[in-house]
Structures are given as structure tokens and as C-alpha cells.
CSV table of C-alpha atoms in Angstrom, one decimal:
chain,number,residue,atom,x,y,z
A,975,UNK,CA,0.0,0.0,0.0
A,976,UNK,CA,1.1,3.6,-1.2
A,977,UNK,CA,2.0,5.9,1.3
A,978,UNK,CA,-0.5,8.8,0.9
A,979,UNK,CA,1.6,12.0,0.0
A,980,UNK,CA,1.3,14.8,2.6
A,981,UNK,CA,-0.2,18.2,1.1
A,982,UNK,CA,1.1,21.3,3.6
A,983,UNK,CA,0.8,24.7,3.8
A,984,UNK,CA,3.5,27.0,2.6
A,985,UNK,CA,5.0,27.8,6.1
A,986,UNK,CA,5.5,23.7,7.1
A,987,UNK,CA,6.2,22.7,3.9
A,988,UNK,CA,9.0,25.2,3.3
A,989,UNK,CA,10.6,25.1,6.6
A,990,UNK,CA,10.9,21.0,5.8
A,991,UNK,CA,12.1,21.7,2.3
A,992,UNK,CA,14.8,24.7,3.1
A,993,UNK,CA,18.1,22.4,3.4
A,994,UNK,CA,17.9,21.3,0.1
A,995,UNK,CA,16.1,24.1,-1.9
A,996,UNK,CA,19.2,25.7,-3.1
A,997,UNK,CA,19.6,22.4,-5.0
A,998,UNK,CA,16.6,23.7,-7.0
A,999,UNK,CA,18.4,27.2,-8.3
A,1000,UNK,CA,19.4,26.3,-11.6
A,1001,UNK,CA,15.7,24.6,-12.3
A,1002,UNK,CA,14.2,28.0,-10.7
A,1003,UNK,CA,16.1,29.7,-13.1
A,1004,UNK,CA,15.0,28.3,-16.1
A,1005,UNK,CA,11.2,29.5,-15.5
A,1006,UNK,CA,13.0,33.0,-16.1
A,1007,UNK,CA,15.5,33.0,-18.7
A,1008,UNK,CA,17.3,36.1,-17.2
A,1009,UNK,CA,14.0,37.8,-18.3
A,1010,UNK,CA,13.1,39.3,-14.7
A,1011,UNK,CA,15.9,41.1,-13.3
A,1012,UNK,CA,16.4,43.5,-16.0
A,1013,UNK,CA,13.1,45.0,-16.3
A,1014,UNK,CA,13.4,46.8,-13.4
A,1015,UNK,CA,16.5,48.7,-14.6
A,1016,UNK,CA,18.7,50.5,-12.4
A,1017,UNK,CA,18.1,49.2,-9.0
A,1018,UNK,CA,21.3,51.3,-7.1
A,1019,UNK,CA,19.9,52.4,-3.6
A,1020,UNK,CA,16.6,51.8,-4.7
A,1021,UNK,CA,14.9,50.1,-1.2
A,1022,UNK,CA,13.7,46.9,-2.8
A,1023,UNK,CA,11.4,44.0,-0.9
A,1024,UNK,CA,11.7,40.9,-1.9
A,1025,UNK,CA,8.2,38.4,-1.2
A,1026,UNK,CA,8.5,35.3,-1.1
A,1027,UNK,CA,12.6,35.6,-0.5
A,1028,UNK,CA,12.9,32.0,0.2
A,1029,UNK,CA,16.8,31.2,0.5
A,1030,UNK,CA,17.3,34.6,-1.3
A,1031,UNK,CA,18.1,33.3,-5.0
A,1032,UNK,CA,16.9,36.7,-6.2
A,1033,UNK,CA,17.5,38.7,-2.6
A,1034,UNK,CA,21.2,38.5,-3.6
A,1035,UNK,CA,21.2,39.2,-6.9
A,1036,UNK,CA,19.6,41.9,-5.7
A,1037,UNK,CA,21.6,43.2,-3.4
A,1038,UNK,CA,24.4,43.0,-5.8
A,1039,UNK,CA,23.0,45.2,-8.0
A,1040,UNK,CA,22.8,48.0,-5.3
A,1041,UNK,CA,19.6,47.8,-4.3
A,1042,UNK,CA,18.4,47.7,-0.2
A,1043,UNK,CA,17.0,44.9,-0.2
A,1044,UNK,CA,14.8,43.7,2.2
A,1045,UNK,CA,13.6,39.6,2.3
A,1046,UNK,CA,10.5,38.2,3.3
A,1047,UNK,CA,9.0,35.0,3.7
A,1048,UNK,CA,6.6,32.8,6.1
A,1049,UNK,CA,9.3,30.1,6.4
A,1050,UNK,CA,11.9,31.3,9.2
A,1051,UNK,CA,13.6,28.0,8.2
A,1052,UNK,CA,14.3,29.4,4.5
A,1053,UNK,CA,15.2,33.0,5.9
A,1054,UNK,CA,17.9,31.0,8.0
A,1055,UNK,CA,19.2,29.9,5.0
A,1056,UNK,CA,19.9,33.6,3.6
A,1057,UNK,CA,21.1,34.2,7.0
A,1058,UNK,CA,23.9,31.7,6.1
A,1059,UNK,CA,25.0,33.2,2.9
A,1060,UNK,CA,25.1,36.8,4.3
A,1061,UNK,CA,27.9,35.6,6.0
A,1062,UNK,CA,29.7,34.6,3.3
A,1063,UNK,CA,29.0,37.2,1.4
A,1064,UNK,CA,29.5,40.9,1.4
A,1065,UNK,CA,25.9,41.5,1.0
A,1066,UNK,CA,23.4,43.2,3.1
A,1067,UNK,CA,20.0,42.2,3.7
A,1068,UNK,CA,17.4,42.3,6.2
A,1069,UNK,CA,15.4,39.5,6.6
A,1070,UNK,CA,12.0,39.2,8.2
A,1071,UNK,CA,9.4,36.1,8.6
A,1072,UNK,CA,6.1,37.4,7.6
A,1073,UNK,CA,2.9,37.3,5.6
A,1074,UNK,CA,2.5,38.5,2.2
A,1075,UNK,CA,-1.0,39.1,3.1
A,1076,UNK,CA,-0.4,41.4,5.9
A,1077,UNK,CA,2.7,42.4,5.8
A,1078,UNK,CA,4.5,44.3,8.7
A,1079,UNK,CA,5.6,47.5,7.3
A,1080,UNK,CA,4.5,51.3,6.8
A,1081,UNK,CA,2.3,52.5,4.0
A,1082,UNK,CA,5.1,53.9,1.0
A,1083,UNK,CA,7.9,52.0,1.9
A,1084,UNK,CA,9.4,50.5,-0.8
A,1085,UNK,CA,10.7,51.7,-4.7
A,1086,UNK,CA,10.1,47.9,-6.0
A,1087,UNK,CA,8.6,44.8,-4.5
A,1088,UNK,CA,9.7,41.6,-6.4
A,1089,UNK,CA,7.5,38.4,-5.5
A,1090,UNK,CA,8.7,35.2,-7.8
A,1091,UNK,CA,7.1,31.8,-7.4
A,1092,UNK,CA,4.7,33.1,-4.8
A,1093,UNK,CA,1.4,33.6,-6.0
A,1094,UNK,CA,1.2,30.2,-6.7
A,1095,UNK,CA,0.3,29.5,-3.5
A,1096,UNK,CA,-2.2,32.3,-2.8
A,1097,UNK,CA,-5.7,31.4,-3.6
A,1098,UNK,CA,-7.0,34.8,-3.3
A,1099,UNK,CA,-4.6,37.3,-5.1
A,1100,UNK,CA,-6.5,40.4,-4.3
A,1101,UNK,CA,-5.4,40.7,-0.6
A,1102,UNK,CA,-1.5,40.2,-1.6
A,1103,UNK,CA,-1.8,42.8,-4.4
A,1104,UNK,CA,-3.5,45.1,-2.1
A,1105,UNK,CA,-0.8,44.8,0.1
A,1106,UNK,CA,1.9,45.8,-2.5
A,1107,UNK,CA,0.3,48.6,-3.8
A,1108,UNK,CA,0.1,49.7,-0.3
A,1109,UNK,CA,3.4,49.3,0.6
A,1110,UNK,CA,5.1,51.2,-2.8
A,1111,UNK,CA,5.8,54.4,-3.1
A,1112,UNK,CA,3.9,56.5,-6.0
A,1113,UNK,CA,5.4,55.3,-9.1
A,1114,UNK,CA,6.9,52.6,-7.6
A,1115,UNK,CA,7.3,48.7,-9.3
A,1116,UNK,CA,5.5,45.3,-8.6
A,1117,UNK,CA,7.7,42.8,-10.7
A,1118,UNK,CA,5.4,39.2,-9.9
A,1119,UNK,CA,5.8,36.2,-11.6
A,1120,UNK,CA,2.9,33.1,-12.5
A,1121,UNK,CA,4.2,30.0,-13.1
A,1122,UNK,CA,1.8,28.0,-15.3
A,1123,UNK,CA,1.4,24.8,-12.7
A,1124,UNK,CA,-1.8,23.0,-12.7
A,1125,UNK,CA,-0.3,20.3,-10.0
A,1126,UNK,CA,2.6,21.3,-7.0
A,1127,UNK,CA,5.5,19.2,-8.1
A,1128,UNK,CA,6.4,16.6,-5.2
A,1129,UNK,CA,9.2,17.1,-2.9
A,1130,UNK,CA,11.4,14.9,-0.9
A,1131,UNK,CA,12.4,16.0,2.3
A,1132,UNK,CA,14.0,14.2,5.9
A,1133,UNK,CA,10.1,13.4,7.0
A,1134,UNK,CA,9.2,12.1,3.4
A,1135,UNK,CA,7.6,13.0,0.1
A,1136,UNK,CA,5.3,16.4,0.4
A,1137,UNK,CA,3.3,19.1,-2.0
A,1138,UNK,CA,3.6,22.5,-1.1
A,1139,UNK,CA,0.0,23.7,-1.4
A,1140,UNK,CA,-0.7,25.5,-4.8
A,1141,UNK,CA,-2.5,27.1,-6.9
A,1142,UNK,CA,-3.6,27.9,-10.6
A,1143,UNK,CA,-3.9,31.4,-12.0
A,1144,UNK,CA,-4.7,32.4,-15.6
A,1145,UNK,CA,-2.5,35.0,-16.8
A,1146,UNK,CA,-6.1,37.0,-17.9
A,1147,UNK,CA,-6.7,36.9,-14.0
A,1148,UNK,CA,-3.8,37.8,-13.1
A,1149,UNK,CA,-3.7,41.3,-14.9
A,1150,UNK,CA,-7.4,41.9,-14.7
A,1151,UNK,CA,-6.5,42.1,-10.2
A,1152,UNK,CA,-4.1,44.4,-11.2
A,1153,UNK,CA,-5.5,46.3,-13.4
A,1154,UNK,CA,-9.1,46.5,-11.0
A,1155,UNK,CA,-6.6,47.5,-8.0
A,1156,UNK,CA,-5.4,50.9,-10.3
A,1157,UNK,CA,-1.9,49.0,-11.1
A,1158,UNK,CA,-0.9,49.9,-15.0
A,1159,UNK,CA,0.7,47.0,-16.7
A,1160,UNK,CA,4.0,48.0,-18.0
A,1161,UNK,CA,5.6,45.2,-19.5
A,1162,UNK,CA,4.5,41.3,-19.3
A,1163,UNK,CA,6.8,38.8,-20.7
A,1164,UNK,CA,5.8,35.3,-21.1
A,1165,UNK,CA,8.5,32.2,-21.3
A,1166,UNK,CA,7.9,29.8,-23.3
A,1167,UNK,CA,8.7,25.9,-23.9
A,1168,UNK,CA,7.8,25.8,-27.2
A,1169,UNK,CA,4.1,26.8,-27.7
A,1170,UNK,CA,3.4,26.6,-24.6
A,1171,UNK,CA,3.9,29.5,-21.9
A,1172,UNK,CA,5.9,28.0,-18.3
A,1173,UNK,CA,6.3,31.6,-17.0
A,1174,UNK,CA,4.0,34.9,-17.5
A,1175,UNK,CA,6.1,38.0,-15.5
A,1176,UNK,CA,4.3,41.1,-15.4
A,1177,UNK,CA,6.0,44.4,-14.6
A,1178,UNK,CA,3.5,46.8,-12.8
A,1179,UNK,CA,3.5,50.3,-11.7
A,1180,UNK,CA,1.6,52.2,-8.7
């Protein structure tokens, strides 16, 4: 008899799955194509938050590029995990656990907000967008990715075999929220396998 697979929320599943998640960079990667980072341009002392920050695969490219960056996530486990690198590294980042959907910081805050692979595991996307458009400054950029995944991929961790719980967003959707919460849709870039899209990323502006 099968196992049955565990299905978790985002906070357990990614505080089982953080060890090994930087195993996943390359694969991350490939949903993007270098397409995300430069749409946002020049990023120097721009005061950047990062949603979704996981082990800070983008939080340190970031950071790199000048930017104050500032990481969260729900997962103190992955946060840890940037944590680790910042002290191998030169970089500077603040890290914070928190919710996307209420998150702990003033109204105007931040130049960009960057939230990739993330809304994939919102159901409602209203509340998150919300959030962001509260949180930039006038003018200021929400750069969001939608990965085009009908089923969470499984994922081996020390307790066994677990999905991550997800969900599916139509691209339409997705810039119809934005658009009803008075974002304008700057740029949207979709990556491709073939004729099929594996990555819409939509560059928005407050």
C-alpha cells in the first residue's frame, strides 16, 4: 500500500524543504530565462522587498545590483538559510518572517517589490496585491511572476515526500486584479517551452 503523499501549507512545507532548496536554483532559473531582473532597470539604492525571498536566490542578486533589499518569507527555516549566505558574502539584507497578506511594514515603503514563485500558493490574489500597492511608493514597481502549474510538483524532504499547497492562476486573471486594483501593466513577458507558456512576468506600476 502507497503511502499517501502529505499536502502542507507554505509555512511547514517550506521550513521542511529549506536544506535542500538551493539544490533547485538552476531549475528555478529556467522558469525565467534572465527575463526578470532587468526590467526593473537600475536598482542602485533603490529600497527593494523581496516576497517570497525564500533562501534569497533573487535577494542577492539583488543586493548585488545596489539595491536595499529587504527579504520576506513565512518560512523562518528558509530565511535561516539567507542568513547563512550573508555571512559569506559581502551583501546586506534584512530579513524578516512574515505574511504576504499582511505584511509588517508602513504605507510607502518600498521603490520595488519583487514576488517570484509566490502567488502560486495564494488562492486569493486580491489581498496580496493590495498589500503591495500599499506598501510602494507613488510610481513605484510590482515585478510578480505566474508559473503555469496546474499540479505542486512533489518534494522529498528528511520526514518524506510532500506538496507544497498551490494554486492555478490564468494569466487573464492575473492582470485583470491588477489592473481593477489601479496598477498599470508595464511590461508582461511570457517564457515559453515551445508553444506553450511556463512563465507569465508582469511588470506593474503604482
Amino acid at each position: 500500500m502507497t503511502k499517501k503523499l502529505k499536502v502542507l501549507g507554505s509555512q511547514a512545507g517550506y521550513d521542511l524543504a529549506a536544506a535542500d532548496y538551493d539544490k533547485k536554483e538552476a531549475y528555478l532559473d529556467s522558469f525565467e530565462k534572465d527575463k526578470l531582473l532587468p526590467l526593473l532597470g537600475d536598482l542602485k539604492n533603490k529600497k527593494v522587498l523581496d516576497v517570497g525571498a525564500g533562501t534569497g536566490r533573487l535577494a542577492m542578486r539583488l543586493a548585488k545590483l545596489g539595491a536595499d533589499v529587504t527579504a520576506l518569507d513565512v518560512s523562518g527555516a528558509m530565511l535561516e538559510e539567507i542568513k547563512k549566505k550573508l555571512k559569506r558574502n559581502s551583501a546586506e539584507i534584512k530579513v524578516i518572517v512574515g505574511d504576504c497578506e499582511s505584511m509588517p511594514f508602513g504605507d510607502e515603503s518600498f521603490d520595488v517589490v519583487v514576488a517570484a514563485f509566490l502567488i502560486v500558493h495564494l488562492k486569493d490574489l486580491r489581498r496580496f496585491f493590495d498589500e503591495v500597492y500599499r506598501i510602494l511608493k507613488p510610481g513605484g514597481k510590482f515585478l510578480v511572476t505566474n508559473i503555469n502549474q496546474k499540479r505542486p510538483p512533489e518534494i522529498r524532504t528528511k520526514e518524506g515526500i510532500i506538496e507544497i499547497e498551490s494554486y492555478y492562476h490564468r494569466p487573464e486573471k492575473v492582470r485583470e486584479i491588477l489592473e481593477d486594483l489601479a496598477f498599470g501593466i508595464e511590461r508582461e513577458v511570457f517564457v515559453k517551452e515551445g508553444e506553450v507558456w511556463v512563465n507569465q512576468i508582469i511588470l506593474a506600476v503604482k
